[in-house]
Amino acid sequence: MIRVAVNGYGTIGKRVADAVAEQPDMEVAGVAKTRPNYEARAAVDRGFPLYAAVEERAPRFEEAGIDIAGMVDDLVAEADVVVDACPSGIGAENRSLYETYDTPAIYQGGEDADVADVSFNARSNFEEAQGADHVRVVSCNTTGLSRLLAPLLESYGVEKARITLVRRGGDPAQTGRGPINDILPNPVSLPSHHGPDVNTIFPDLDIDTLGLKVPATLMHMHSVNVTLADAPTAEAVTALLADESRMFLATPDLGVDGTAAAKELALDAGRPRGDLWENCVWSESITVEDDDLYLFQAIHQESDVVPENVDAIRAILGEADASSSMATTDEALGMGL
Ligand SMILES: NC(=O)c1ccc[n+]([C@@H]2O[C@H](COP(=O)([O-])OP(=O)(O)OC[C@H]3O[C@@H](n4cnc5c(N)ncnc54)[C@H](OP(=O)(O)O)[C@@H]3O)[C@@H](O)[C@H]2O)c1
């Protein structure tokens, strides 16, 4: 069994820990937190050994009546691999800790690309992460775009991608984020950081991205235009995407008219936390005009990177190839709606 440490047990970290616990070849060695809050209690309830991430704050756990198994250093030392899911920037600060104990590490998309040897998306460049010591799973938006672009590149070739990203203002629990009542060009200048981030996965891809922020918390929405080298029919693109395990096609019969219904569908399906790990592509939006493909896809920012982190664990340890890792991850999670 691969013993996985999760350092940073928030929105992404707690989901990754649960996903790891579901895998047949992995177990959670422990999770690290700075505060004894409700998430700390949930970790203990789930049976995950809990470690203090900041030495001076360790006594607070005991004061709150929560037993800890030790300090984060102990966890990193004994784990086979660590998934760092700390807030943006903290992962880079933690890198020296992982190097001290020679523990391979996986970082999240809030870190700069140079935190790691490789930026990672399982569908697109699994092999590049095999045997690396430091791997960055790209952001939720870049993950969603990579999953879409990989099969398009393979099947038709891409001349140019133009994506407008309508981004949620914050996650549901992020009470301090916004806007509350506005539509922000964000960033106002082009390109948004997403295009260059996609280029960490596909260096030669010609891509322009524009970003907005809106008063929503559930998901991001991408308005996609891709000029293809060999133009297929819309039906062929639909069939291509339907074949991808991490794409969910919202067909008209389902009546999923937006991100709220997509989230409700995931909740009704019994998904943990109502997570939609797949890209949600509206099949009716898939249109081909001359060489140009158009579509809308929604990205559940809190969860689409979760299966990617699980695959990154197998990649970094050289434990599987892309298709077998993705199949194992998907089956253990219950992917498919
Ligand atoms: N949320 C998203 O939509 C999303 C999507 C894709 C990627 N990401 C990326 O994933 C990373 C984590 O984001 P997130 O949304 O999960 O953040 P988050 O919800 O704020 O969770 C991070 C957790 O790390 C803990 N923490 C803070 N400092 C720490 C330290 N020094 N050591 C250990 N734990 C520490 C905090 O909890 P305590 O202080 O209570 O321990 C916090 O809850 C970021 O790089 C982000 O850009 C986020």
GROMACS .gro file of C-alpha atoms and ligand atoms in nm, residues 7-14 32-37 39-40 53-54 57 61 72 84-90 93-94 107-111 137-141 168 171 174 220 300-305, ligand 1:
model
   98
    7ASN     CA    1  -0.052   1.843   0.421
    8GLY     CA    2  -0.326   2.108   0.416
    9TYR     CA    3  -0.668   1.967   0.491
   10GLY     CA    4  -0.907   2.221   0.341
   11THR     CA    5  -1.127   2.224   0.031
   12ILE     CA    6  -0.890   2.019  -0.184
   13GLY     CA    7  -0.697   1.830   0.084
   14LYS     CA    8  -0.998   1.674   0.254
   32ALA     CA    9  -0.178   1.791   0.876
   33LYS     CA   10  -0.359   2.105   0.991
   34THR     CA   11  -0.275   2.427   1.171
   35ARG     CA   12  -0.605   2.462   1.364
   36PRO     CA   13  -0.831   2.232   1.565
   37ASN     CA   14  -1.148   2.336   1.380
   39GLU     CA   15  -1.233   1.993   0.966
   40ALA     CA   16  -0.983   1.861   1.222
   53ALA     CA   17   0.146   2.163   1.090
   54VAL     CA   18   0.279   2.445   1.308
   57ARG     CA   19   0.003   2.585   1.767
   61PHE     CA   20  -0.537   2.065   1.955
   72VAL     CA   21   0.398   1.734   1.023
   84ASP     CA   22   0.047   1.943  -0.041
   85ALA     CA   23  -0.292   2.113  -0.046
   86CYS     CA   24  -0.200   2.421   0.153
   87PRO     CA   25  -0.312   2.770   0.046
   88SER     CA   26  -0.135   2.915  -0.258
   89GLY     CA   27   0.229   2.997  -0.186
   90ILE     CA   28   0.258   2.781   0.125
   93GLU     CA   29   0.752   2.722   0.136
   94ASN     CA   30   0.697   2.356   0.228
  107TYR     CA   31   0.156   2.046  -0.521
  108GLN     CA   32  -0.161   2.223  -0.631
  109GLY     CA   33  -0.236   2.470  -0.907
  110GLY     CA   34  -0.221   2.776  -0.681
  111GLU     CA   35   0.157   2.734  -0.676
  137VAL     CA   36  -0.138   1.920  -1.043
  138VAL     CA   37  -0.260   2.213  -1.249
  139SER     CA   38  -0.553   2.429  -1.136
  140CYS     CA   39  -0.919   2.338  -1.166
  141ASN     CA   40  -0.961   2.547  -1.482
  168ARG     CA   41  -1.694   3.166  -0.959
  171ASP     CA   42  -1.593   2.855  -0.300
  174GLN     CA   43  -1.526   3.138   0.139
  220HIS     CA   44  -1.677   2.787  -1.331
  300HIS     CA   45  -1.654   2.201  -1.042
  301GLN     CA   46  -1.356   2.384  -0.897
  302GLU     CA   47  -1.359   2.202  -0.562
  303SER     CA   48  -1.334   1.852  -0.705
  304ASP     CA   49  -1.211   1.811  -1.064
  305VAL     CA   50  -0.846   1.802  -0.951
  338LIG     N1   51  -1.066   2.561  -0.401
  338LIG     C1   52  -1.047   2.554  -0.529
  338LIG     O1   53  -1.133   2.590  -0.606
  338LIG     C2   54  -0.919   2.499  -0.585
  338LIG     C3   55  -0.925   2.430  -0.705
  338LIG     C4   56  -0.808   2.376  -0.759
  338LIG     C5   57  -0.688   2.400  -0.695
  338LIG     N2   58  -0.685   2.471  -0.579
  338LIG     C6   59  -0.555   2.493  -0.518
  338LIG     O2   60  -0.541   2.401  -0.411
  338LIG     C7   61  -0.463   2.460  -0.306
  338LIG     C8   62  -0.544   2.456  -0.180
  338LIG     O3   63  -0.661   2.530  -0.201
  338LIG     P1   64  -0.791   2.508  -0.112
  338LIG     O4   65  -0.902   2.574  -0.185
  338LIG     O5   66  -0.804   2.366  -0.071
  338LIG     O6   67  -0.753   2.596   0.014
  338LIG     P2   68  -0.821   2.593   0.157
  338LIG     O7   69  -0.963   2.549   0.146
  338LIG     O8   70  -0.791   2.723   0.219
  338LIG     O9   71  -0.744   2.477   0.231
  338LIG     C9   72  -0.609   2.485   0.265
  338LIG    C10   73  -0.595   2.447   0.411
  338LIG    O10   74  -0.459   2.444   0.447
  338LIG    C11   75  -0.450   2.470   0.585
  338LIG     N3   76  -0.322   2.535   0.610
  338LIG    C12   77  -0.291   2.666   0.608
  338LIG     N4   78  -0.159   2.684   0.630
  338LIG    C13   79  -0.107   2.560   0.646
  338LIG    C14   80   0.024   2.510   0.672
  338LIG     N5   81   0.128   2.592   0.686
  338LIG     N6   82   0.042   2.377   0.682
  338LIG    C15   83  -0.062   2.290   0.668
  338LIG     N7   84  -0.188   2.333   0.646
  338LIG    C16   85  -0.210   2.466   0.632
  338LIG    C17   86  -0.568   2.558   0.622
  338LIG    O11   87  -0.641   2.496   0.726
  338LIG     P3   88  -0.599   2.511   0.880
  338LIG    O12   89  -0.529   2.644   0.895
  338LIG    O13   90  -0.728   2.502   0.953
  338LIG    O14   91  -0.511   2.396   0.904
  338LIG    C18   92  -0.659   2.551   0.502
  338LIG    O15   93  -0.791   2.509   0.533
  338LIG    C19   94  -0.425   2.599  -0.357
  338LIG    O16   95  -0.303   2.592  -0.426
  338LIG    C20   96  -0.536   2.630  -0.455
  338LIG    O17   97  -0.501   2.726  -0.552
  338LIG    C21   98  -0.798   2.519  -0.521
   0.00000   0.00000   0.00000
